[in-house]
Amino acid sequence: MCGIVGYIGPRDAYPIVIEGLKRLEYRGYDSAGIALYDGTDLKVAKTKGKVSELEKCVENEITKTGNLGIGHTRWATHGVPNDVNSHPHVSNSGDLVIIHNGIIENYESLKKELINRGYTFKSDTDTEVLINLIEEVKKKEKVKLGKAVQIALNQVVGAYAIAVFDKNKPEEVVVARLGSPLAVGIGEDEFFIASDASPFIEYTKNAIYLEDEEMAIIRFHKKIKVRKIKNDAEVPANIQELQLNLEQIEKGGYEHFMLKEIHEQPKAIVDTYRGRLLRDEAIIKMAGIEDNMKKFLNANRIIIVACGTSWHAGLVAEYIFEDLARIPVEVEYASEFRYRNPVITENDVLIAISQSGETADTLAAIKMAKSKGAFVFGVCNVVGSSIARESDAGAYTHAGPEIGVASTKAFTTQITVLSLIALRLARAKGTISSSDFRRYLLEMEMIPNKIEKALESDAHIRVVSDIYKDASNFLYLGRGYNFPVALEGALKLKEISYIHAEGYPAAEMKHGPIALIDENMPIVVIATRAEHYDKVVSNIQEIKSRKGKIIGVITEGDTIVRELADHVIEVPDTIEALSPLLTTIPLQLLSYHIAVMLNKNVDQPRNLAKSVTVE
Ligand code: F6R
């Protein structure tokens, strides 16, 4: 939620900050703003809307010069998205300026105190309170900016990644983090600040990812100093080499990031199993599992926590873990789990799934489980993210950057990693025969080619999308391994096309949703050849006799559903446990095409943000 960018060095800050904000727009896009020190004074421009609006606003309002700048793209928490509530926020004296990603929970009491001391506020934001608190501390304690930030942050309850500077000391920027990510790129005599490394990858490969409760004082011509917010103690700066490259974060000829990411899935899955699935040796090797095998084998149960699409991947994992490794699994929404006083013991293994690795509820859930002695295993995409670091062990998904807000390749790579883990554990427990194990490895290796094949239905899916794009509601039905895929298909449609959609286990239809079915209701039924295929066929017949419009996702060559359904979309045959990796593809494309036809902003749907760092 919210993206922050900053630059201090010999170059012009404006283009770096603006381009950086565009790359971080996936984090929030309600409003945007920039503050530049132009050599003599502080200039601020901010506006409701996207970064493109900000560019227009800058043209009309301020000059673009200056070697120091900070910028912000917002996902509103406190205060509606409007010009005044947009960041940056300036202190009452006009000297200090801040950008902030996160929430200051005790801002109301702090605001009251500041009002009593004569401060006034223009916006409804918690951030304006923070910058004035810093100003008050700076004046009262007669300390430098860094110290004032440190003292002020110790009075704050909440989460933040901030960048602050003082127009009277334009050679210095102070940054800090607690609960929201913050990276500092280290160039030659220049520094970049950003919520993730994407805004500065063409300038430097060296970065420091601040840890929670750390701050840094960045001075032009000097070295960066990292300190603990709590006690001001200096900590060694841990400079890491970035693995990211520019190509990975560009659209590469596709109209939208989402479409690019859908098409990247074959490669992403290969990247995910490379070095882990060793078919010739008939083994699966995953360091995080090997090193902690006892924990998994002695576990009473596995608890999976996640949100949104990652939660759907968790549901798929529940089927495969129980089916193959015979370990009891519970899948929980992180937001419910963390607040419901669950029974957790030292023999529980908690798997946290998160693309961003920053989702606040998932992070809080793992902290809670750890405090109760559970072993925490993270399945994250973003390397070095908070959840990855907070976990006792983990496995990255290696999907590469996912920029479209609607998750696609993150989902299928999460399922890939979780399937590998389930297979590895099944082998260790002896709950799978060696011939079945080999069959799975072979099939997993064939999945990327089969996804390529599934993607060939794109033109046909576009035709189907055109027929149903104006529907007001959709139902998605699936059974077994494909029930979570039905949930995921419905979520994809909702979030990017704003059409109401619900996913249901196919057999549950007759316990309620069947009442919704009439000739205007499109129903996507995942009806691939599987154990309960006949039962799904019966469900299709029930829909048909109520005149519902059936879009069947079927196994290549299937004739039974083809005859019953209004439309079918074929996917290649595979082992049932791996079928979600294929059946998901047409549902992603269906939602994509409908959203494009409805002229929606596919990559940045309204009200959403890519990484939900607030609860
Ligand atoms: C849906 C979507 C969200 C995320 C959810 C969790 O397309 O992207 O539902 O899956 O916000 O995010 P992560 O996986 O980053 O924890």
Tab-separated table of C-alpha atoms in Angstrom, residues 125-560:
chain	number	residue	atom	x	y	z
A	125	THR	CA	-4.019	12.271	7.338
A	126	ASP	CA	-2.010	10.591	10.057
A	127	THR	CA	1.117	11.520	8.080
A	128	GLU	CA	0.691	15.256	8.564
A	129	VAL	CA	0.530	14.540	12.298
A	130	LEU	CA	3.820	12.648	12.112
A	131	ILE	CA	5.720	15.402	10.300
A	132	ASN	CA	4.526	17.988	12.816
A	133	LEU	CA	5.429	15.699	15.682
A	134	ILE	CA	8.956	15.474	14.230
A	135	GLU	CA	9.037	19.246	13.934
A	136	GLU	CA	7.859	19.693	17.522
A	137	VAL	CA	10.516	17.269	18.840
A	138	LYS	CA	13.214	18.946	16.745
A	139	LYS	CA	12.345	22.377	18.153
A	140	LYS	CA	11.726	21.337	21.731
A	141	GLU	CA	14.730	19.057	22.113
A	142	LYS	CA	16.943	21.238	19.882
A	143	VAL	CA	18.188	18.178	18.023
A	144	LYS	CA	19.114	17.400	14.430
A	145	LEU	CA	16.572	15.902	12.046
A	146	GLY	CA	17.777	12.297	12.463
A	147	LYS	CA	17.478	12.441	16.229
A	148	ALA	CA	14.084	14.172	16.023
A	149	VAL	CA	12.783	11.427	13.736
A	150	GLN	CA	14.090	8.776	16.119
A	151	ILE	CA	12.467	10.372	19.191
A	152	ALA	CA	9.184	10.989	17.367
A	153	LEU	CA	8.972	7.429	16.053
A	154	ASN	CA	9.304	6.130	19.582
A	155	GLN	CA	6.050	7.934	20.389
A	156	VAL	CA	4.249	6.433	17.459
A	157	VAL	CA	2.152	3.255	17.353
A	158	GLY	CA	1.637	1.794	13.910
A	159	ALA	CA	3.445	0.915	10.739
A	160	TYR	CA	5.559	3.052	8.503
A	161	ALA	CA	8.150	3.456	5.840
A	162	ILE	CA	9.041	7.134	5.700
A	163	ALA	CA	11.430	9.537	4.036
A	164	VAL	CA	11.859	13.027	5.516
A	165	PHE	CA	14.041	16.000	4.700
A	166	ASP	CA	14.545	19.546	5.914
A	167	LYS	CA	14.733	22.244	3.250
A	168	ASN	CA	17.356	24.017	5.356
A	169	LYS	CA	19.626	20.929	5.210
A	170	PRO	CA	19.100	19.688	1.665
A	171	GLU	CA	22.108	17.373	1.762
A	172	GLU	CA	20.363	14.901	4.043
A	173	VAL	CA	17.362	12.546	3.932
A	174	VAL	CA	16.208	10.475	6.901
A	175	VAL	CA	14.365	7.202	6.267
A	176	ALA	CA	12.852	4.663	8.653
A	177	ARG	CA	10.776	1.520	8.578
A	178	LEU	CA	8.491	-0.528	10.755
A	179	GLY	CA	6.165	-2.974	9.049
A	180	SER	CA	6.366	-1.401	5.575
A	181	PRO	CA	9.237	-2.143	3.211
A	182	LEU	CA	12.013	0.291	2.410
A	183	ALA	CA	15.095	-0.162	0.250
A	184	VAL	CA	17.995	2.243	-0.207
A	185	GLY	CA	19.931	1.942	-3.464
A	186	ILE	CA	23.593	2.836	-3.122
A	187	GLY	CA	25.122	4.406	-6.199
A	188	GLU	CA	28.407	6.247	-6.634
A	189	ASP	CA	27.945	9.267	-4.436
A	190	GLU	CA	24.182	9.056	-4.844
A	191	PHE	CA	21.317	7.348	-3.029
A	192	PHE	CA	17.918	6.091	-4.076
A	193	ILE	CA	15.033	5.377	-1.735
A	194	ALA	CA	12.075	3.192	-2.654
A	195	SER	CA	9.450	0.751	-1.412
A	196	ASP	CA	11.093	-1.878	-3.592
A	197	ALA	CA	14.177	-1.865	-5.760
A	198	SER	CA	12.378	-1.443	-9.110
A	199	PRO	CA	12.721	2.376	-9.291
A	200	PHE	CA	16.505	2.248	-9.214
A	201	ILE	CA	17.633	-0.970	-10.885
A	202	GLU	CA	19.061	0.813	-13.924
A	203	TYR	CA	21.245	2.961	-11.647
A	204	THR	CA	22.650	0.525	-9.128
A	205	LYS	CA	22.667	-3.149	-8.191
A	206	ASN	CA	23.578	-2.445	-4.562
A	207	ALA	CA	20.894	-1.918	-1.985
A	208	ILE	CA	20.206	-2.001	1.715
A	209	TYR	CA	16.824	-3.358	2.785
A	210	LEU	CA	16.102	-1.740	6.122
A	211	GLU	CA	14.930	-4.131	8.808
A	212	ASP	CA	11.917	-3.343	10.960
A	213	GLU	CA	12.705	-0.722	13.605
A	214	GLU	CA	15.684	0.583	11.670
A	215	MET	CA	16.292	4.034	10.304
A	216	ALA	CA	19.010	5.460	8.103
A	217	ILE	CA	20.556	8.863	7.762
A	218	ILE	CA	21.541	9.408	4.168
A	219	ARG	CA	23.942	12.266	3.454
A	220	PHE	CA	25.106	13.355	0.028
A	221	HIS	CA	28.934	12.878	-0.270
A	222	LYS	CA	28.917	10.780	2.920
A	223	LYS	CA	28.234	7.197	3.903
A	224	ILE	CA	24.806	6.005	4.899
A	225	LYS	CA	24.325	5.373	8.637
A	226	VAL	CA	21.845	2.757	9.799
A	227	ARG	CA	20.517	2.998	13.351
A	228	LYS	CA	18.032	1.283	15.633
A	229	ILE	CA	14.946	3.408	16.137
A	230	LYS	CA	14.535	2.214	19.699
A	231	ASN	CA	17.906	3.207	21.148
A	232	ASP	CA	19.731	5.052	18.361
A	233	ALA	CA	22.471	2.385	18.317
A	234	GLU	CA	24.372	2.181	15.036
A	235	VAL	CA	24.036	-1.133	13.131
A	236	PRO	CA	26.242	-2.296	10.251
A	237	ALA	CA	24.769	-1.492	6.832
A	238	ASN	CA	24.021	-4.791	5.092
A	239	ILE	CA	24.518	-4.076	1.371
A	240	GLN	CA	23.004	-6.714	-0.902
A	241	GLU	CA	23.371	-7.306	-4.610
A	242	LEU	CA	20.084	-7.065	-6.504
A	243	GLN	CA	19.018	-9.922	-8.773
A	244	LEU	CA	16.358	-7.871	-10.581
A	245	ASN	CA	16.760	-6.503	-14.121
A	246	LEU	CA	14.912	-3.843	-16.098
A	247	GLU	CA	13.409	-6.250	-18.638
A	248	GLN	CA	11.587	-8.102	-15.888
A	249	ILE	CA	9.607	-5.035	-14.910
A	250	GLU	CA	8.663	-3.846	-18.399
A	251	LYS	CA	5.639	-4.917	-20.456
A	252	GLY	CA	7.707	-6.592	-23.173
A	253	GLY	CA	5.241	-5.860	-25.997
A	254	TYR	CA	2.096	-6.950	-24.153
A	255	GLU	CA	-0.758	-4.526	-23.734
A	256	HIS	CA	-0.952	-5.117	-19.997
A	257	PHE	CA	1.269	-6.546	-17.295
A	258	MET	CA	-1.476	-9.023	-16.441
A	259	LEU	CA	-1.437	-10.487	-19.943
A	260	LYS	CA	2.354	-10.624	-19.937
A	261	GLU	CA	2.299	-12.382	-16.582
A	262	ILE	CA	-0.337	-14.890	-17.733
A	263	HIS	CA	1.913	-15.758	-20.663
A	264	GLU	CA	4.989	-15.927	-18.456
A	265	GLN	CA	3.576	-18.843	-16.471
A	266	PRO	CA	5.294	-21.665	-18.375
A	267	LYS	CA	8.684	-20.046	-17.803
A	268	ALA	CA	7.864	-19.046	-14.230
A	269	ILE	CA	6.980	-22.642	-13.369
A	270	VAL	CA	10.215	-23.929	-14.882
A	271	ASP	CA	12.109	-21.311	-12.858
A	272	THR	CA	10.246	-22.470	-9.764
A	273	TYR	CA	11.085	-26.163	-10.066
A	274	ARG	CA	14.543	-25.735	-11.600
A	275	GLY	CA	17.183	-27.263	-9.322
A	276	ARG	CA	14.478	-28.680	-7.078
A	277	LEU	CA	12.822	-31.276	-9.272
A	278	LEU	CA	15.570	-33.676	-10.353
A	279	ARG	CA	13.731	-36.199	-12.456
A	280	ASP	CA	16.742	-38.227	-13.588
A	281	GLU	CA	17.655	-38.872	-9.981
A	282	ALA	CA	13.967	-39.193	-9.036
A	283	ILE	CA	14.288	-36.726	-6.187
A	284	ILE	CA	12.973	-33.396	-5.037
A	285	LYS	CA	15.538	-31.233	-3.281
A	286	MET	CA	14.477	-28.167	-1.352
A	287	ALA	CA	16.920	-26.836	1.221
A	288	GLY	CA	14.225	-25.369	3.473
A	289	ILE	CA	12.520	-28.758	3.690
A	290	GLU	CA	15.637	-30.953	3.926
A	291	ASP	CA	17.026	-28.869	6.792
A	292	ASN	CA	13.768	-29.086	8.694
A	293	MET	CA	12.487	-32.479	7.665
A	294	LYS	CA	11.937	-33.593	11.266
A	295	LYS	CA	9.702	-30.622	11.966
A	296	PHE	CA	7.484	-31.563	9.040
A	297	LEU	CA	7.471	-35.282	9.710
A	298	ASN	CA	6.691	-34.832	13.401
A	299	ALA	CA	4.083	-32.145	12.816
A	300	ASN	CA	0.642	-32.710	14.316
A	301	ARG	CA	-0.740	-30.695	11.469
A	302	ILE	CA	0.141	-28.023	8.971
A	303	ILE	CA	-1.655	-24.706	9.257
A	304	ILE	CA	-1.609	-22.633	6.093
A	305	VAL	CA	-2.225	-18.884	6.439
A	306	ALA	CA	-2.609	-16.452	3.566
A	307	CYS	CA	-4.946	-13.881	2.026
A	308	GLY	CA	-6.763	-13.593	-1.308
A	309	THR	CA	-5.278	-15.524	-4.190
A	310	SER	CA	-2.515	-16.892	-1.969
A	311	TRP	CA	-5.221	-18.324	0.278
A	312	HIS	CA	-6.671	-20.096	-2.755
A	313	ALA	CA	-3.234	-21.606	-3.430
A	314	GLY	CA	-3.305	-22.728	0.203
A	315	LEU	CA	-6.608	-24.507	-0.394
A	316	VAL	CA	-5.147	-26.365	-3.363
A	317	ALA	CA	-2.209	-27.292	-1.133
A	318	GLU	CA	-4.562	-28.686	1.499
A	319	TYR	CA	-5.839	-31.214	-1.017
A	320	ILE	CA	-2.397	-32.258	-2.182
A	321	PHE	CA	-0.767	-32.416	1.278
A	322	GLU	CA	-3.569	-34.529	2.687
A	323	ASP	CA	-3.933	-36.632	-0.421
A	324	LEU	CA	-0.253	-37.430	-0.960
A	325	ALA	CA	1.571	-36.831	2.316
A	326	ARG	CA	-1.324	-37.725	4.633
A	327	ILE	CA	-0.614	-34.771	6.924
A	328	PRO	CA	-3.682	-32.979	8.336
A	329	VAL	CA	-3.930	-29.440	7.012
A	330	GLU	CA	-5.978	-26.422	8.024
A	331	VAL	CA	-6.146	-23.393	5.772
A	332	GLU	CA	-6.905	-20.077	7.433
A	333	TYR	CA	-7.443	-16.521	6.332
A	334	ALA	CA	-4.525	-14.785	8.026
A	335	SER	CA	-6.815	-11.946	9.108
A	336	GLU	CA	-9.137	-14.325	10.975
A	337	PHE	CA	-6.439	-16.590	12.344
A	338	ARG	CA	-4.463	-13.822	14.000
A	339	TYR	CA	-7.447	-12.520	15.937
A	340	ARG	CA	-9.235	-15.683	16.968
A	341	ASN	CA	-6.984	-17.060	19.695
A	342	PRO	CA	-6.234	-20.318	17.863
A	343	VAL	CA	-4.739	-23.320	19.615
A	344	ILE	CA	-1.138	-23.521	18.408
A	345	THR	CA	1.466	-25.911	19.728
A	346	GLU	CA	5.169	-26.475	19.196
A	347	ASN	CA	4.288	-29.436	17.012
A	348	ASP	CA	2.450	-27.298	14.507
A	349	VAL	CA	4.033	-26.208	11.272
A	350	LEU	CA	2.652	-22.994	9.861
A	351	ILE	CA	3.078	-22.295	6.164
A	352	ALA	CA	2.586	-18.647	5.218
A	353	ILE	CA	1.953	-17.996	1.531
A	354	SER	CA	2.422	-14.511	0.132
A	355	GLN	CA	3.459	-13.165	-3.255
A	356	SER	CA	4.591	-9.809	-1.897
A	357	GLY	CA	5.835	-11.128	1.428
A	358	GLU	CA	4.494	-7.913	2.927
A	359	THR	CA	0.805	-8.621	3.593
A	360	ALA	CA	0.194	-7.212	7.058
A	361	ASP	CA	-2.269	-9.857	8.251
A	362	THR	CA	-0.095	-12.743	7.075
A	363	LEU	CA	2.941	-11.194	8.714
A	364	ALA	CA	1.068	-10.708	11.979
A	365	ALA	CA	-0.246	-14.287	11.835
A	366	ILE	CA	3.256	-15.727	11.552
A	367	LYS	CA	4.567	-13.547	14.354
A	368	MET	CA	1.765	-14.810	16.553
A	369	ALA	CA	2.357	-18.458	15.605
A	370	LYS	CA	6.093	-18.085	16.217
A	371	SER	CA	5.512	-16.616	19.642
A	372	LYS	CA	3.535	-19.758	20.488
A	373	GLY	CA	6.350	-22.012	19.384
A	374	ALA	CA	5.157	-23.100	15.934
A	375	PHE	CA	7.691	-23.611	13.180
A	376	VAL	CA	7.051	-21.096	10.387
A	377	PHE	CA	7.774	-21.825	6.740
A	378	GLY	CA	7.331	-18.988	4.222
A	379	VAL	CA	6.354	-19.383	0.582
A	380	CYS	CA	7.022	-15.942	-0.883
A	381	ASN	CA	7.830	-14.473	-4.261
A	382	VAL	CA	9.604	-11.280	-3.287
A	383	VAL	CA	13.126	-12.067	-2.170
A	384	GLY	CA	14.098	-10.475	1.132
A	385	SER	CA	10.496	-9.496	1.923
A	386	SER	CA	9.296	-9.161	5.494
A	387	ILE	CA	7.521	-12.539	5.581
A	388	ALA	CA	10.514	-14.275	4.019
A	389	ARG	CA	12.736	-12.802	6.682
A	390	GLU	CA	10.364	-13.436	9.557
A	391	SER	CA	9.945	-17.136	8.646
A	392	ASP	CA	12.135	-19.855	10.220
A	393	ALA	CA	12.706	-21.344	6.769
A	394	GLY	CA	11.075	-21.108	3.386
A	395	ALA	CA	11.013	-21.569	-0.357
A	396	TYR	CA	10.804	-18.785	-2.885
A	397	THR	CA	8.451	-19.142	-5.813
A	398	HIS	CA	10.827	-17.506	-8.372
A	399	ALA	CA	7.904	-16.169	-10.440
A	400	GLY	CA	9.790	-12.933	-11.104
A	401	PRO	CA	8.206	-9.542	-10.419
A	402	GLU	CA	4.409	-9.591	-10.603
A	403	ILE	CA	3.214	-6.093	-11.384
A	404	GLY	CA	-0.423	-6.542	-12.482
A	405	VAL	CA	-2.479	-6.143	-9.329
A	406	ALA	CA	-4.460	-9.290	-10.113
A	407	SER	CA	-2.273	-12.208	-9.174
A	408	THR	CA	-1.654	-14.781	-11.929
A	409	LYS	CA	1.809	-16.314	-12.144
A	410	ALA	CA	2.219	-15.941	-8.388
A	411	PHE	CA	-0.727	-18.327	-7.935
A	412	THR	CA	0.516	-21.055	-10.244
A	413	THR	CA	4.077	-20.874	-8.927
A	414	GLN	CA	2.789	-21.054	-5.354
A	415	ILE	CA	0.903	-24.224	-6.292
A	416	THR	CA	4.087	-25.536	-7.912
A	417	VAL	CA	6.194	-24.988	-4.791
A	418	LEU	CA	3.516	-26.412	-2.510
A	419	SER	CA	3.100	-29.472	-4.743
A	420	LEU	CA	6.858	-30.078	-4.645
A	421	ILE	CA	6.809	-29.842	-0.864
A	422	ALA	CA	3.865	-32.249	-0.613
A	423	LEU	CA	5.601	-34.706	-2.917
A	424	ARG	CA	8.889	-34.432	-1.019
A	425	LEU	CA	7.126	-35.092	2.284
A	426	ALA	CA	5.094	-37.931	0.805
A	427	ARG	CA	8.318	-39.564	-0.354
A	428	ALA	CA	9.931	-39.112	3.051
A	429	LYS	CA	6.873	-40.539	4.794
A	430	GLY	CA	6.491	-43.372	2.334
A	431	THR	CA	2.906	-42.423	1.536
A	432	ILE	CA	3.592	-42.400	-2.202
A	433	SER	CA	5.028	-45.282	-4.188
A	434	SER	CA	8.213	-44.686	-6.118
A	435	SER	CA	6.437	-45.269	-9.424
A	436	ASP	CA	3.742	-42.716	-8.582
A	437	PHE	CA	6.396	-40.289	-7.397
A	438	ARG	CA	8.225	-40.609	-10.725
A	439	ARG	CA	4.950	-40.162	-12.576
A	440	TYR	CA	4.332	-36.898	-10.714
A	441	LEU	CA	7.829	-35.614	-11.437
A	442	LEU	CA	7.435	-36.382	-15.113
A	443	GLU	CA	4.024	-34.764	-15.228
A	444	MET	CA	5.203	-31.671	-13.354
A	445	GLU	CA	7.947	-31.247	-15.942
A	446	MET	CA	5.333	-31.379	-18.690
A	447	ILE	CA	3.085	-28.753	-17.099
A	448	PRO	CA	4.818	-25.712	-18.684
A	449	ASN	CA	4.258	-27.158	-22.201
A	450	LYS	CA	0.681	-27.961	-21.326
A	451	ILE	CA	0.134	-24.391	-20.133
A	452	GLU	CA	1.475	-23.203	-23.505
A	453	LYS	CA	-1.154	-25.425	-25.080
A	454	ALA	CA	-3.893	-24.036	-22.801
A	455	LEU	CA	-2.857	-20.515	-23.781
A	456	GLU	CA	-3.635	-21.364	-27.417
A	457	SER	CA	-7.341	-21.076	-26.552
A	458	ASP	CA	-6.889	-17.348	-26.127
A	459	ALA	CA	-8.748	-16.321	-29.314
A	460	HIS	CA	-11.658	-18.638	-28.505
A	461	ILE	CA	-11.816	-17.324	-24.932
A	462	ARG	CA	-12.012	-13.806	-26.339
A	463	VAL	CA	-15.103	-14.832	-28.330
A	464	VAL	CA	-16.723	-16.314	-25.213
A	465	SER	CA	-15.794	-13.172	-23.240
A	466	ASP	CA	-17.534	-11.009	-25.800
A	467	ILE	CA	-20.764	-12.993	-25.402
A	468	TYR	CA	-20.858	-12.699	-21.606
A	469	LYS	CA	-19.103	-9.405	-20.903
A	470	ASP	CA	-22.372	-7.648	-20.058
A	471	ALA	CA	-23.591	-10.224	-17.546
A	472	SER	CA	-24.179	-8.841	-14.059
A	473	ASN	CA	-23.280	-12.039	-12.220
A	474	PHE	CA	-21.194	-15.143	-12.805
A	475	LEU	CA	-21.020	-18.431	-10.943
A	476	TYR	CA	-17.861	-20.545	-10.921
A	477	LEU	CA	-18.153	-24.196	-9.935
A	478	GLY	CA	-15.524	-26.845	-9.348
A	479	ARG	CA	-14.981	-29.935	-7.221
A	480	GLY	CA	-12.010	-31.310	-5.299
A	481	TYR	CA	-8.738	-29.805	-6.469
A	482	ASN	CA	-10.682	-27.490	-8.734
A	483	PHE	CA	-12.941	-26.003	-6.093
A	484	PRO	CA	-10.212	-23.484	-5.101
A	485	VAL	CA	-9.731	-22.765	-8.806
A	486	ALA	CA	-13.428	-21.833	-9.009
A	487	LEU	CA	-12.894	-19.409	-6.117
A	488	GLU	CA	-9.840	-17.984	-7.848
A	489	GLY	CA	-11.648	-17.605	-11.190
A	490	ALA	CA	-14.449	-15.682	-9.475
A	491	LEU	CA	-11.984	-13.462	-7.634
A	492	LYS	CA	-10.139	-12.630	-10.875
A	493	LEU	CA	-13.362	-11.604	-12.588
A	494	LYS	CA	-14.562	-9.506	-9.641
A	495	GLU	CA	-11.379	-7.622	-9.098
A	496	ILE	CA	-10.628	-6.512	-12.635
A	497	SER	CA	-14.028	-6.321	-14.354
A	498	TYR	CA	-16.152	-5.387	-11.278
A	499	ILE	CA	-18.700	-8.057	-12.230
A	500	HIS	CA	-20.109	-9.875	-9.250
A	501	ALA	CA	-18.947	-13.495	-9.255
A	502	GLU	CA	-19.016	-16.316	-6.765
A	503	GLY	CA	-17.059	-19.534	-6.609
A	504	TYR	CA	-18.705	-22.625	-5.153
A	505	PRO	CA	-18.013	-26.315	-4.750
A	506	ALA	CA	-20.151	-27.715	-7.582
A	507	ALA	CA	-22.248	-29.926	-5.317
A	508	GLU	CA	-23.058	-27.043	-2.968
A	509	MET	CA	-24.938	-25.368	-5.797
A	510	LYS	CA	-28.154	-27.090	-4.893
A	511	HIS	CA	-27.933	-25.818	-1.324
A	512	GLY	CA	-28.646	-22.251	-2.352
A	513	PRO	CA	-26.967	-20.738	-5.422
A	514	ILE	CA	-29.134	-22.807	-7.771
A	515	ALA	CA	-31.894	-20.285	-7.008
A	516	LEU	CA	-29.881	-17.684	-8.896
A	517	ILE	CA	-29.772	-19.674	-12.111
A	518	ASP	CA	-31.809	-18.513	-15.076
A	519	GLU	CA	-31.120	-17.905	-18.749
A	520	ASN	CA	-29.066	-14.795	-17.901
A	521	MET	CA	-26.601	-16.487	-15.592
A	522	PRO	CA	-23.257	-17.608	-17.061
A	523	ILE	CA	-21.802	-20.491	-15.051
A	524	VAL	CA	-18.199	-21.482	-15.494
A	525	VAL	CA	-17.879	-25.154	-14.606
A	526	ILE	CA	-14.491	-26.780	-14.256
A	527	ALA	CA	-15.308	-30.223	-15.568
A	528	THR	CA	-11.986	-31.808	-16.417
A	529	ARG	CA	-11.613	-35.611	-16.282
A	530	ALA	CA	-11.183	-36.370	-12.591
A	531	GLU	CA	-12.386	-38.646	-9.866
A	532	HIS	CA	-15.757	-36.946	-9.528
A	533	TYR	CA	-16.210	-36.157	-13.179
A	534	ASP	CA	-19.601	-37.913	-13.390
A	535	LYS	CA	-20.891	-35.905	-10.474
A	536	VAL	CA	-19.842	-32.649	-12.143
A	537	VAL	CA	-21.631	-33.809	-15.292
A	538	SER	CA	-24.779	-34.272	-13.177
A	539	ASN	CA	-24.340	-30.733	-11.810
A	540	ILE	CA	-24.090	-29.463	-15.392
A	541	GLN	CA	-27.326	-31.213	-16.224
A	542	GLU	CA	-28.992	-29.546	-13.253
A	543	ILE	CA	-27.841	-26.155	-14.509
A	544	LYS	CA	-28.943	-26.931	-18.039
A	545	SER	CA	-32.456	-27.837	-16.972
A	546	ARG	CA	-32.675	-24.378	-15.358
A	547	LYS	CA	-31.482	-22.706	-18.554
A	548	GLY	CA	-28.170	-21.443	-17.122
A	549	LYS	CA	-25.450	-20.695	-19.672
A	550	ILE	CA	-22.628	-23.187	-19.248
A	551	ILE	CA	-18.997	-22.428	-20.011
A	552	GLY	CA	-17.205	-25.724	-19.414
A	553	VAL	CA	-13.472	-26.025	-18.838
A	554	ILE	CA	-12.881	-29.542	-20.092
A	555	THR	CA	-10.133	-32.033	-20.787
A	556	GLU	CA	-8.977	-32.078	-24.409
A	557	GLY	CA	-11.125	-34.433	-26.451
A	558	ASP	CA	-13.956	-34.728	-23.926
A	559	THR	CA	-17.267	-35.089	-25.740
A	560	ILE	CA	-19.764	-35.498	-22.899
